PDB file of C-alpha atoms and ligand atoms in Angstrom:
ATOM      1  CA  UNK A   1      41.366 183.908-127.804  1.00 48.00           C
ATOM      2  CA  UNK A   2      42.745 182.492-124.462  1.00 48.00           C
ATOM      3  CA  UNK A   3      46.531 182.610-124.610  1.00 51.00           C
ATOM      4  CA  UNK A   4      47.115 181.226-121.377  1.00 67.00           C
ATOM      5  CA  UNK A   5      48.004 176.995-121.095  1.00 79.00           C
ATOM      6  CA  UNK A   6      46.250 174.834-118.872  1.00 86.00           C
ATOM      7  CA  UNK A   7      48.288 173.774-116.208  1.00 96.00           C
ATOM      8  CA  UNK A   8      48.353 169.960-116.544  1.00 98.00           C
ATOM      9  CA  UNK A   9      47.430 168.030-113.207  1.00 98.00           C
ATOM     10  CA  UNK A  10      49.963 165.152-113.274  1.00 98.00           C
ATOM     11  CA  UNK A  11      48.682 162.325-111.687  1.00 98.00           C
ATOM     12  CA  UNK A  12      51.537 159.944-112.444  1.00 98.00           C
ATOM     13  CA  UNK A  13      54.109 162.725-110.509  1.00 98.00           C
ATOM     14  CA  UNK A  14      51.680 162.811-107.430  1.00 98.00           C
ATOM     15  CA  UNK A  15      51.097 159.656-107.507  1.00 98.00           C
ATOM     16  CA  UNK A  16      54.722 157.931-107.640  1.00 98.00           C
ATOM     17  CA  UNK A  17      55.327 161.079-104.787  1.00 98.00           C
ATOM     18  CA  UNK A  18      52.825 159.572-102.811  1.00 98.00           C
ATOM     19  CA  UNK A  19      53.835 155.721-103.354  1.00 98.00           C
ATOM     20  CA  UNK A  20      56.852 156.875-102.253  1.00 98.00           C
ATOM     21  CA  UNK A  21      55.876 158.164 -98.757  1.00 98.00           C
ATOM     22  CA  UNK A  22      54.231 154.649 -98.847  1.00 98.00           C
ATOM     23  CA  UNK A  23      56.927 152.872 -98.956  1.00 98.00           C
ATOM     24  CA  UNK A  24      58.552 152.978 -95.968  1.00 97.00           C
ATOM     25  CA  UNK A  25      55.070 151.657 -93.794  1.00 97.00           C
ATOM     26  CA  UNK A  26      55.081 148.958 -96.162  1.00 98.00           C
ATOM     27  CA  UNK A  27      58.768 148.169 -95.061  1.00 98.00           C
ATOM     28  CA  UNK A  28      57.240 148.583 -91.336  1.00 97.00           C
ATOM     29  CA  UNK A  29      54.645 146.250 -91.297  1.00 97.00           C
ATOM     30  CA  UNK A  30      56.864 143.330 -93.355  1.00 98.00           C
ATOM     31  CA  UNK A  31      59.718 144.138 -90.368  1.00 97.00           C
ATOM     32  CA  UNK A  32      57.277 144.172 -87.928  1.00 96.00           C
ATOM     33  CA  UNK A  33      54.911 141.138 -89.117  1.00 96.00           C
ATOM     34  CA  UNK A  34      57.260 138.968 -90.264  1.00 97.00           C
ATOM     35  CA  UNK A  35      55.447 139.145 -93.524  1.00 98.00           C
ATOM     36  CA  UNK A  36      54.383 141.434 -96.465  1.00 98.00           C
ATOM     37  CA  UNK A  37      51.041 143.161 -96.929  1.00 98.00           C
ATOM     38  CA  UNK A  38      48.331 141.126 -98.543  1.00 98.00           C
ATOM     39  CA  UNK A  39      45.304 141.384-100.890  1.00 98.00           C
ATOM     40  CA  UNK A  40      42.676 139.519-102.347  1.00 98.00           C
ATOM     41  CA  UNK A  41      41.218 140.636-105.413  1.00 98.00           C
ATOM     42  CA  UNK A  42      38.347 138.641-107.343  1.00 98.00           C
ATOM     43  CA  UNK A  43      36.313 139.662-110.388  1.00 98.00           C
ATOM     44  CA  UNK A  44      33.091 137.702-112.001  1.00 98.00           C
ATOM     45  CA  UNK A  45      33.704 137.254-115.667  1.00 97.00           C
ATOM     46  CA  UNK A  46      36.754 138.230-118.210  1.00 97.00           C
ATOM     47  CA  UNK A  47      35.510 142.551-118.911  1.00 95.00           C
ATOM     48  CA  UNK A  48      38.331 143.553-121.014  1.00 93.00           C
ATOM     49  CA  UNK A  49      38.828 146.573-118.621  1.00 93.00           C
ATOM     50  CA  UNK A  50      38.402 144.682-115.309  1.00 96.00           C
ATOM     51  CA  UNK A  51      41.321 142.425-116.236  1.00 97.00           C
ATOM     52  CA  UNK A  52      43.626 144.929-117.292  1.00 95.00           C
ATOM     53  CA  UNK A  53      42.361 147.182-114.140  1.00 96.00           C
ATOM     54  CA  UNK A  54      43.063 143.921-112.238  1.00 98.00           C
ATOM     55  CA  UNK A  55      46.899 143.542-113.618  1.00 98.00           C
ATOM     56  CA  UNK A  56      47.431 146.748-112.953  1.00 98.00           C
ATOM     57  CA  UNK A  57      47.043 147.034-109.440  1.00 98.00           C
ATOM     58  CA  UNK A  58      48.637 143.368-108.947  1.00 98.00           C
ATOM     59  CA  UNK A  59      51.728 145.210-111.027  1.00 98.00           C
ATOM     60  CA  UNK A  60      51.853 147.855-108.311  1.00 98.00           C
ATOM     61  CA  UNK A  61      50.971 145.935-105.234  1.00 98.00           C
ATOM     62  CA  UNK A  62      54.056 143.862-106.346  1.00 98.00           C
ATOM     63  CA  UNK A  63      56.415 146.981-106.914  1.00 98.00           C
ATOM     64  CA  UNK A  64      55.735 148.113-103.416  1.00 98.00           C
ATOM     65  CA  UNK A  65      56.490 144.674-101.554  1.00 98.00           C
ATOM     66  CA  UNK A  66      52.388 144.207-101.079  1.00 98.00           C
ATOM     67  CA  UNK A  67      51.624 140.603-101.835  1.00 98.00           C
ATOM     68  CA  UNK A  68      48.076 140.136-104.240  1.00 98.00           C
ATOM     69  CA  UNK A  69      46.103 136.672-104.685  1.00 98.00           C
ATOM     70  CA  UNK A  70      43.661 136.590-107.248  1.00 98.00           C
ATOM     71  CA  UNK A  71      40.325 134.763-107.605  1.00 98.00           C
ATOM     72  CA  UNK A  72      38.435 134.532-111.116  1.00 98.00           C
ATOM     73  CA  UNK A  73      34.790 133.297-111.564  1.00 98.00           C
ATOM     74  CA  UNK A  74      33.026 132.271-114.807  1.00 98.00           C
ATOM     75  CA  UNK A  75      29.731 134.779-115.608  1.00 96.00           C
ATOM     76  CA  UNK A  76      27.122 132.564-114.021  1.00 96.00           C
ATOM     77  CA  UNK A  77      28.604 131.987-110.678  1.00 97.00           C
ATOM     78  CA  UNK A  78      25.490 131.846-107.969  1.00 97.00           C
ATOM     79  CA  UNK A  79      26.428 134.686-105.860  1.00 97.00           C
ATOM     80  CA  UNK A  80      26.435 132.218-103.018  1.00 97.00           C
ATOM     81  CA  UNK A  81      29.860 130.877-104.158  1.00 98.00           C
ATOM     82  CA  UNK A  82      31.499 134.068-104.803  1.00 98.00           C
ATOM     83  CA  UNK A  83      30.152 134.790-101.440  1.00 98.00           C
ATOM     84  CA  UNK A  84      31.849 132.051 -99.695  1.00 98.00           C
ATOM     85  CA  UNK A  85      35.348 132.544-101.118  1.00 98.00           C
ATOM     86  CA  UNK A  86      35.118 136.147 -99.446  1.00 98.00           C
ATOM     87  CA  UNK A  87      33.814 134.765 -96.173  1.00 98.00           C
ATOM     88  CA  UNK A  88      37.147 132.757 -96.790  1.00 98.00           C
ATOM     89  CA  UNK A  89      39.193 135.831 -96.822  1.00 98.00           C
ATOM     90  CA  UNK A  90      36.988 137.895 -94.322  1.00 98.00           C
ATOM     91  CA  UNK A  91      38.647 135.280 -91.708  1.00 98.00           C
ATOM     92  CA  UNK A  92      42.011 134.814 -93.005  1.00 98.00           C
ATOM     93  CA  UNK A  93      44.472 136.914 -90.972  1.00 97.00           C
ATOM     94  CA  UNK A  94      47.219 136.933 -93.438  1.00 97.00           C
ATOM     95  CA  UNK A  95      44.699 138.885 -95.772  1.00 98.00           C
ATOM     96  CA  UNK A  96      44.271 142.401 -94.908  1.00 98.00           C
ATOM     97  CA  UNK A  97      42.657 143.709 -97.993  1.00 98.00           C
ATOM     98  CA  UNK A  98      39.991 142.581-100.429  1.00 98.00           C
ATOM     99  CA  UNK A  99      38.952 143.934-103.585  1.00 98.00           C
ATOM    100  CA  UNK A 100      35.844 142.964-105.758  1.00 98.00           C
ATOM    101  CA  UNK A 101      36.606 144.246-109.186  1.00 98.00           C
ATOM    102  CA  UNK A 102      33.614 146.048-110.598  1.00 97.00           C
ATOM    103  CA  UNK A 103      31.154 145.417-112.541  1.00 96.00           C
ATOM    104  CA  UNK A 104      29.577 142.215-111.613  1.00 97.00           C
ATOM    105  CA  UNK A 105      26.635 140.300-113.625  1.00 94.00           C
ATOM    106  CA  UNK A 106      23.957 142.919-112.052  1.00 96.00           C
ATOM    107  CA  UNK A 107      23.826 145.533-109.199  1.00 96.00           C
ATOM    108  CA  UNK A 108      21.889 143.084-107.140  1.00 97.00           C
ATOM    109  CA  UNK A 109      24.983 140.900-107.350  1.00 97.00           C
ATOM    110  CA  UNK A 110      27.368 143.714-107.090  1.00 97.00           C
ATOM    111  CA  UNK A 111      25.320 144.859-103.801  1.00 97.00           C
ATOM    112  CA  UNK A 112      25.379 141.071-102.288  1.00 98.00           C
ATOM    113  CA  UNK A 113      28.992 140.843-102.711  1.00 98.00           C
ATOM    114  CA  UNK A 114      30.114 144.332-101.840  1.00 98.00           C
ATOM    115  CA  UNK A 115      27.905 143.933 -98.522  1.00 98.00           C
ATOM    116  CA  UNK A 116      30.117 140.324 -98.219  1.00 98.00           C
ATOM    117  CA  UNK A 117      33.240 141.772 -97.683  1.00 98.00           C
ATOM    118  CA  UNK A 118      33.909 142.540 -93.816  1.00 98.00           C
ATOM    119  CA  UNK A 119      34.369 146.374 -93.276  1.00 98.00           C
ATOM    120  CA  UNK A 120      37.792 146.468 -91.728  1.00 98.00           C
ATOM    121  CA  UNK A 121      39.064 144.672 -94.985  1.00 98.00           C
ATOM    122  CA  UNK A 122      37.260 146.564 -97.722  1.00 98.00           C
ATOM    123  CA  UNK A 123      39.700 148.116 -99.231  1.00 98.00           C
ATOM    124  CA  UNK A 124      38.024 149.722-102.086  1.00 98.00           C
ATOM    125  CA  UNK A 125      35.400 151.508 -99.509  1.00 98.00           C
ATOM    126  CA  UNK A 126      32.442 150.882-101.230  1.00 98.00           C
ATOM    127  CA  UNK A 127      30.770 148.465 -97.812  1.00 98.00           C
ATOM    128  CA  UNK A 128      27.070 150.170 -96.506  1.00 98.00           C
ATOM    129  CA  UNK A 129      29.342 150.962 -93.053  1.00 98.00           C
ATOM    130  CA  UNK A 130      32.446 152.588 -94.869  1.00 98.00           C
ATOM    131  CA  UNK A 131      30.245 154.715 -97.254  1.00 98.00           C
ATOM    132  CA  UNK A 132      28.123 155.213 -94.054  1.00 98.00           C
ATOM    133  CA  UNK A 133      31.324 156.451 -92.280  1.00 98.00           C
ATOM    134  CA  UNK A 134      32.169 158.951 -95.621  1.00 98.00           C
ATOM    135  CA  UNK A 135      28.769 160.262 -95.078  1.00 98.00           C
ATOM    136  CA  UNK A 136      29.241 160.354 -90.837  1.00 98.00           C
ATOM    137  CA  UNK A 137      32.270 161.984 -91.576  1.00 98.00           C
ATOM    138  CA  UNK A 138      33.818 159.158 -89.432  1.00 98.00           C
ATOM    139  CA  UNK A 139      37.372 158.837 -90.299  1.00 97.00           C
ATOM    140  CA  UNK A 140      37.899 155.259 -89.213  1.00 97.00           C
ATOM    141  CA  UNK A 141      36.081 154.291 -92.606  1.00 98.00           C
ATOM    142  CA  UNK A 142      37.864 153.373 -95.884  1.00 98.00           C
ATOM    143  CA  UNK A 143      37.502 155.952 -99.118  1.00 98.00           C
ATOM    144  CA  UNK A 144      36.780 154.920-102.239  1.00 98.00           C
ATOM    145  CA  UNK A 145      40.293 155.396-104.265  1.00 98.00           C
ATOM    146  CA  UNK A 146      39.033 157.720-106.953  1.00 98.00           C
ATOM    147  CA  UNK A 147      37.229 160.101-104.836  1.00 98.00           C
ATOM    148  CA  UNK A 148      40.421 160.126-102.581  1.00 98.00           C
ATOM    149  CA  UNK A 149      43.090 160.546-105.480  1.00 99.00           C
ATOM    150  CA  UNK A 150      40.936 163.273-106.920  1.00 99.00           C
ATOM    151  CA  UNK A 151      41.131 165.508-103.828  1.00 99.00           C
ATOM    152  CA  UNK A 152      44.720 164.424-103.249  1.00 98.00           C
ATOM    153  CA  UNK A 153      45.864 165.784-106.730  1.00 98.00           C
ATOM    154  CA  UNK A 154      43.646 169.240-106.644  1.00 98.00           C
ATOM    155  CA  UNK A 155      45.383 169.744-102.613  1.00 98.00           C
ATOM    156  CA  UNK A 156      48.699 168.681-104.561  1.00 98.00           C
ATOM    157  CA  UNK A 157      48.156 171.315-106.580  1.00 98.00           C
ATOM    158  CA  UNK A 158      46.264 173.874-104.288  1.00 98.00           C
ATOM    159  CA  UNK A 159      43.280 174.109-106.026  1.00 98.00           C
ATOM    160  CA  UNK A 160      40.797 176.223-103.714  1.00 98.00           C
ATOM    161  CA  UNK A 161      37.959 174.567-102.740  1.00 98.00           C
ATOM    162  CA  UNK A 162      36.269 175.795 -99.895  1.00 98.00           C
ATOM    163  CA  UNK A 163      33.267 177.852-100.443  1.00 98.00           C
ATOM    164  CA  UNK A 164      33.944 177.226-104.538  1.00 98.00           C
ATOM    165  CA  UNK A 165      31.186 175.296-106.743  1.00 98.00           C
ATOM    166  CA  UNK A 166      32.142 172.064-107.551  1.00 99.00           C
ATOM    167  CA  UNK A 167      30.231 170.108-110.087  1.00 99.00           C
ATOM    168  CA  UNK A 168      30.382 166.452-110.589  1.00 99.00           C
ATOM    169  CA  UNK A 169      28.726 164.575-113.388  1.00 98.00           C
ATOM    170  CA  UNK A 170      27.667 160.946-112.923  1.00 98.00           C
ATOM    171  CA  UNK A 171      26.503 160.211-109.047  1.00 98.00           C
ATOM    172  CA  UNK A 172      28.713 155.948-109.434  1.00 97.00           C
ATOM    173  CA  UNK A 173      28.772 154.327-106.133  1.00 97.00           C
ATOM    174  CA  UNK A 174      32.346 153.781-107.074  1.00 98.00           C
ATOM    175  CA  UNK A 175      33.117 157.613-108.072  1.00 98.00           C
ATOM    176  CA  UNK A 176      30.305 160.295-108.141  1.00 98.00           C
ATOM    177  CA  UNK A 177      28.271 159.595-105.133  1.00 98.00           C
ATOM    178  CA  UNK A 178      31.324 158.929-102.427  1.00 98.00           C
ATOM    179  CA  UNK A 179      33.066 161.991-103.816  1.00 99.00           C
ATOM    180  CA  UNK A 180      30.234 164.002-103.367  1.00 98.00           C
ATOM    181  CA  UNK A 181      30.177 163.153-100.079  1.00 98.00           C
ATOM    182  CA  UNK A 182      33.817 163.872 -99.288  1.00 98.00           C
ATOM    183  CA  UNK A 183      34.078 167.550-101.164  1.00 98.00           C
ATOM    184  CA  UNK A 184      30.949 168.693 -98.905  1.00 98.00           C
ATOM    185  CA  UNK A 185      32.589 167.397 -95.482  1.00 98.00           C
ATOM    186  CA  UNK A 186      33.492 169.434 -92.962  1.00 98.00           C
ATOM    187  CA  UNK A 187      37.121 168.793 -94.104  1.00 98.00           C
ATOM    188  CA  UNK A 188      36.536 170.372 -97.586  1.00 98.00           C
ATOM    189  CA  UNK A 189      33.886 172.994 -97.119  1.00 98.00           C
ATOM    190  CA  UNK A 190      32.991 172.818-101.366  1.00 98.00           C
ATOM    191  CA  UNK A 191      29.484 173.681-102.952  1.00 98.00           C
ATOM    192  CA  UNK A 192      28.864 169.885-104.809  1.00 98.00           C
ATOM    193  CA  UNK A 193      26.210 169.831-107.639  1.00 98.00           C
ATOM    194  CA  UNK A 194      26.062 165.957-108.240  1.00 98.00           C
ATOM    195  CA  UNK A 195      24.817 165.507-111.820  1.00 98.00           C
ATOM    196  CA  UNK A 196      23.304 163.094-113.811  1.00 97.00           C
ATOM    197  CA  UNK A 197      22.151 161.035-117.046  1.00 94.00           C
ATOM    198  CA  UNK A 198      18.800 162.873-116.016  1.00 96.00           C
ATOM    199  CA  UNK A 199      19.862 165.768-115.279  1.00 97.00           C
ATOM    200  CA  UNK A 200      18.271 169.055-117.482  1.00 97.00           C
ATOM    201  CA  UNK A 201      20.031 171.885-118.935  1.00 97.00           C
ATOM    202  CA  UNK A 202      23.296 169.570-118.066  1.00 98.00           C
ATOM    203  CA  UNK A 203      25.767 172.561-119.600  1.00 98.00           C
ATOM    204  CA  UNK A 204      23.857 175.399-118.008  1.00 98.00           C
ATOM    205  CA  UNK A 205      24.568 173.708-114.869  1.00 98.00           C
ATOM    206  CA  UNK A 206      28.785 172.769-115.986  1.00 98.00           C
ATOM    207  CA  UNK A 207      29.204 176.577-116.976  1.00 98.00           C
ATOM    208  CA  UNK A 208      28.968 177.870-113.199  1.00 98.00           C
ATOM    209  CA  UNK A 209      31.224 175.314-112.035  1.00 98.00           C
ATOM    210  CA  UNK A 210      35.147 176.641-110.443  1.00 98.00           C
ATOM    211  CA  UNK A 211      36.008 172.636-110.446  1.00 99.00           C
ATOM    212  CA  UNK A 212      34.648 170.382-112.604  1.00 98.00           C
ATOM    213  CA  UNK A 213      34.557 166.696-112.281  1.00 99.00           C
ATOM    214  CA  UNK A 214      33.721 164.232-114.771  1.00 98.00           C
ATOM    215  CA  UNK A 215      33.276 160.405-114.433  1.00 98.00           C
ATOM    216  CA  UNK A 216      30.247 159.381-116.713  1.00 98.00           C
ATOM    217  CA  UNK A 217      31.922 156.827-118.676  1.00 96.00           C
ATOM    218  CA  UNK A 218      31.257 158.721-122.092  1.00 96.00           C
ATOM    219  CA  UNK A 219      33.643 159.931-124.574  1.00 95.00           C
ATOM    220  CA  UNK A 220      33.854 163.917-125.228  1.00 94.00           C
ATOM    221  CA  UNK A 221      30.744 164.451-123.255  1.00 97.00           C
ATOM    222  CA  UNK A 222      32.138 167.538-122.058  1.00 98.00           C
ATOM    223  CA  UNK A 223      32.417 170.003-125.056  1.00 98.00           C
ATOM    224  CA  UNK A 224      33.987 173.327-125.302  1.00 98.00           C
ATOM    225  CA  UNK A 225      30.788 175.321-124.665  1.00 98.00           C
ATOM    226  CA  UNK A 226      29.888 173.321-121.368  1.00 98.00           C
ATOM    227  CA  UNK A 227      32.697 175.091-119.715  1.00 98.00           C
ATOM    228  CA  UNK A 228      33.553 178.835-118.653  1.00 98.00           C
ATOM    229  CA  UNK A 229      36.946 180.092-118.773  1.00 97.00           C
ATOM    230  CA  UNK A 230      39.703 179.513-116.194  1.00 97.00           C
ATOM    231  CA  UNK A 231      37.546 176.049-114.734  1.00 98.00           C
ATOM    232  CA  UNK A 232      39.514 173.346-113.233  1.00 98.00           C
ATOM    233  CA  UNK A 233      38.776 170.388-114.739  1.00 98.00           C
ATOM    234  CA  UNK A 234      39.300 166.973-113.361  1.00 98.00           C
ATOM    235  CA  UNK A 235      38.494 163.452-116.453  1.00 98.00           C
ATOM    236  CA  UNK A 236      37.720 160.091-114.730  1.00 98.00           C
ATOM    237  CA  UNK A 237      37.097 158.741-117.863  1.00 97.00           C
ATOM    238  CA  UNK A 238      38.846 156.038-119.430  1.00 94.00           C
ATOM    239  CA  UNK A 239      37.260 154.782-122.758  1.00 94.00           C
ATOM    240  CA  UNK A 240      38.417 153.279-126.043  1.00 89.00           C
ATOM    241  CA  UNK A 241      38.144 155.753-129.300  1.00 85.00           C
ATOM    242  CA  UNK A 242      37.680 154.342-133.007  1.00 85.00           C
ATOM    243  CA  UNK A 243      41.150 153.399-132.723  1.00 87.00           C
ATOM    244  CA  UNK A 244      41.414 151.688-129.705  1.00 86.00           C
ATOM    245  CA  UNK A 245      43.084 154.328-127.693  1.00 87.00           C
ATOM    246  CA  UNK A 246      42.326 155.008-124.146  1.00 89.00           C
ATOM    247  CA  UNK A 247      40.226 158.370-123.651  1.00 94.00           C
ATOM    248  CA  UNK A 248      38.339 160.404-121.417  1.00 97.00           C
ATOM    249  CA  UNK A 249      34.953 162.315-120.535  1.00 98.00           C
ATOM    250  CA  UNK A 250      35.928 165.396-121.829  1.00 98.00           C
ATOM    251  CA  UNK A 251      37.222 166.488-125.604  1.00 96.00           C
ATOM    252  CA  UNK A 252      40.465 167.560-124.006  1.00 96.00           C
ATOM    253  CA  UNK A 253      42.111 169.163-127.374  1.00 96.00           C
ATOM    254  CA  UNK A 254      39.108 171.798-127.355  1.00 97.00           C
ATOM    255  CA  UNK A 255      38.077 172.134-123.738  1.00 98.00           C
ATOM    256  CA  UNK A 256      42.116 172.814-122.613  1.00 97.00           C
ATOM    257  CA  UNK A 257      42.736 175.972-123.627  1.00 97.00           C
ATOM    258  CA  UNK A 258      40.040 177.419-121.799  1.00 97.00           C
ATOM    259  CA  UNK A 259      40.841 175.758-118.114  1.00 97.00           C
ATOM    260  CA  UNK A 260      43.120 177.057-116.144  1.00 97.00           C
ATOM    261  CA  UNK A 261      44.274 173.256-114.920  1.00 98.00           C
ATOM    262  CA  UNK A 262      43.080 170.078-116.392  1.00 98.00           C
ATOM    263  CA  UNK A 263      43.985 166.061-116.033  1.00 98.00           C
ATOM    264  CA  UNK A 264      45.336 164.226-118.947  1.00 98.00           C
ATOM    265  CA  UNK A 265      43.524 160.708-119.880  1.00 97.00           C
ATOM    266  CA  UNK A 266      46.264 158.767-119.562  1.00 96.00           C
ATOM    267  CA  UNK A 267      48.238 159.854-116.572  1.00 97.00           C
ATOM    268  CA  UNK A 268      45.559 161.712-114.479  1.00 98.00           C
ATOM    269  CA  UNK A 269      43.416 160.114-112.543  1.00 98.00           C
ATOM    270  CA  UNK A 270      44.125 156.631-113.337  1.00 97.00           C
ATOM    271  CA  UNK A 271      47.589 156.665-111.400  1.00 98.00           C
ATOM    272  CA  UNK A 272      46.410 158.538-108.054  1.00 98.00           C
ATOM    273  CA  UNK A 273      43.443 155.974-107.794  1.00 98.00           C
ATOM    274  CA  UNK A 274      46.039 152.955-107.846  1.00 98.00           C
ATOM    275  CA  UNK A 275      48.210 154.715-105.531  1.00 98.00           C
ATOM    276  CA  UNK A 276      45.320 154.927-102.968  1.00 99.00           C
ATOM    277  CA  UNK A 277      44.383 151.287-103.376  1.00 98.00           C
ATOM    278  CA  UNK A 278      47.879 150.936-101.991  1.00 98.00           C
ATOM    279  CA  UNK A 279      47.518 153.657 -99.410  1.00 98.00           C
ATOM    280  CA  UNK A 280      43.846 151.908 -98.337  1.00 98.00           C
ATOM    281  CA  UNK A 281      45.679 148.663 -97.931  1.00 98.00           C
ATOM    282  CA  UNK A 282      48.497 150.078 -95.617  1.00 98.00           C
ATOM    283  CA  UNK A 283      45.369 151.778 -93.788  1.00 98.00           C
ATOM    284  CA  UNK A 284      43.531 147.685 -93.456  1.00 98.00           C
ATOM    285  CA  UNK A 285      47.516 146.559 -92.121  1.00 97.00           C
ATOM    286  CA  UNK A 286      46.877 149.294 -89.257  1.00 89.00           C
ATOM    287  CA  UNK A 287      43.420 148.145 -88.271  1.00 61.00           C
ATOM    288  CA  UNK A 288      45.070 145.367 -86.727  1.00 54.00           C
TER     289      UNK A 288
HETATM  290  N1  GUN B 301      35.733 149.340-111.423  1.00 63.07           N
HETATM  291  C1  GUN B 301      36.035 150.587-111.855  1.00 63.07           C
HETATM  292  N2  GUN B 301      36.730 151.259-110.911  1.00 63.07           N
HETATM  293  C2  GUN B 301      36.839 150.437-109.848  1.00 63.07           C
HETATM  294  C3  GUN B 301      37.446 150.564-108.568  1.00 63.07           C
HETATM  295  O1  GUN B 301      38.026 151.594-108.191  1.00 63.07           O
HETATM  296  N3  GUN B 301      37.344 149.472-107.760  1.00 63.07           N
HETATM  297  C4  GUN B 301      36.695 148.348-108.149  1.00 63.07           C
HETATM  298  N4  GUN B 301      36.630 147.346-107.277  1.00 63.07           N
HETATM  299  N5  GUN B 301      36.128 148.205-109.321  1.00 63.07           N
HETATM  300  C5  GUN B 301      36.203 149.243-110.165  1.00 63.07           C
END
């Protein structure tokens, strides 16, 4: 029997650490601009978790001096509309940021919009020429704020990675795929296995992982015997038990003891993603 605690990977300390670097370039730009930060954030439709994901950042953005607008469309919108409220934006100088809240309707509509938003504004990263730049390794680009709050917290807490097997499961434009791309880079030097609902022998695969990563939006996929002793394991997950209470991917109660660190669902990833929404929007005030 393993003895040894995980180490817990506090998001909510690293993440309040890194708001608070933040803070003074958000005092810059309001000395310097005569006005605070701004972003636009729109979502199609009233998803339960898109609203509250929605409040959330507004919450934040308004804790750190960033102003937020907010546009809601009914489900039925023709994407044309939505499309020219963010043309809107795109040439509005006192908006730096925009944010389209995902999902939308379909991922026809989610690609039309996403493609809408112009790349020097697109805060969540997740434009053809800012995923383009992840893969370029061009670091003019915007990264997608889970993927960046994920390696954040594992440097935070000197996790190796170079040269060690990192394996993610789900391959999300908004997590798997862009964070992928950003462990392999040049930067990071990891060995990514990007898995999948597809994928075969699915815990053959987790055992041989050093890190692994899990955003596939299902509760306690990740079961004791899917990992080997001493992993580092990372939960994007952040669904609703029988009771209504907020958990992740992995069956954290059972998987635990045998990692040597692992995130708590609340307080893990959740926080460091906000923070870098707020770090991505300080990054849009610069492009100017
Ligand atoms: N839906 C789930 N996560 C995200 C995110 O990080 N950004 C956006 N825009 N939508 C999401």
């Amino acid at each position: 029997m393993n003895l040894v605690s995980p180490q817990i990977l506090d998001g909510q300390r690293i993440a309040g650490e890194s708001l608070t670097k933040l803070q003074s370039s958000v005092e810059a730009f309001t000395e310097r601009m005569g006005r605070k930060p701004k972003f636009a954030l729109l979502r199609v439709g009233e998803n339960p978790a898109s609203v509250f994901y929605m409040r959330r950042k507004c919450a934040m953005a308004e804790k750190m001096g960033i102003e937020s607008i907010v546009a809601v469309f009914p489900v039925g919108t023709p994407q044309e509309f939505v499309e020219e409220e963010i043309s809107n934006w795109n040439g509005d100088p006192s908006i730096d940021g925009i944010l389209v809240q995902a999902p939308l309707p379909s991922a026809e509509y989610q690609r039309f919009i996403f493609n809408a938003i112009h790349p020097g504004k697109d805060v969540d990263g997740f434009h053809p020429v800012n995923m383009g730049k992840l893969a370029c390794e061009d670091p003019s680009g915007f990264v997608p704020c889970t993927p960046k709050g994920i390696l954040r917290l594992l440097r935070a807490y000197d996790i190796p990675l170079e040269g060690h097997h990192v394996v993610i499961i789900g391959r999300s434009l908004i997590v798997g795929r862009p964070l992928g791309l950003l462990l392999q880079s040049r930067a990071v030097n990891a060995t990514v296995t990007v898995c999948h609902s597809q994928s075969r022998n699915l815990a053959e695969i987790t055992r041989t992982a050093d890190v692994l990563i899990v955003a596939a939006g299902q509760a306690k996929l990740v079961t004791v015997d899917m990992v080997k002793e001493r992993t580092v394991v990372v939960d994007v997950g952040q669904n609703r038990d029988k009771n209504g209470s907020l958990c992740g991917d992995v069956d954290f109660p059972a998987v635990a003891p045998r990692c040597a660190y692992i995130t708590p669902v609340p307080g893990g990833v959740g926080p460091m993603t906000i923070a870098m929404l707020m770090e991505n929007v300080i990054q849009a005030c610069a492009v100017k």
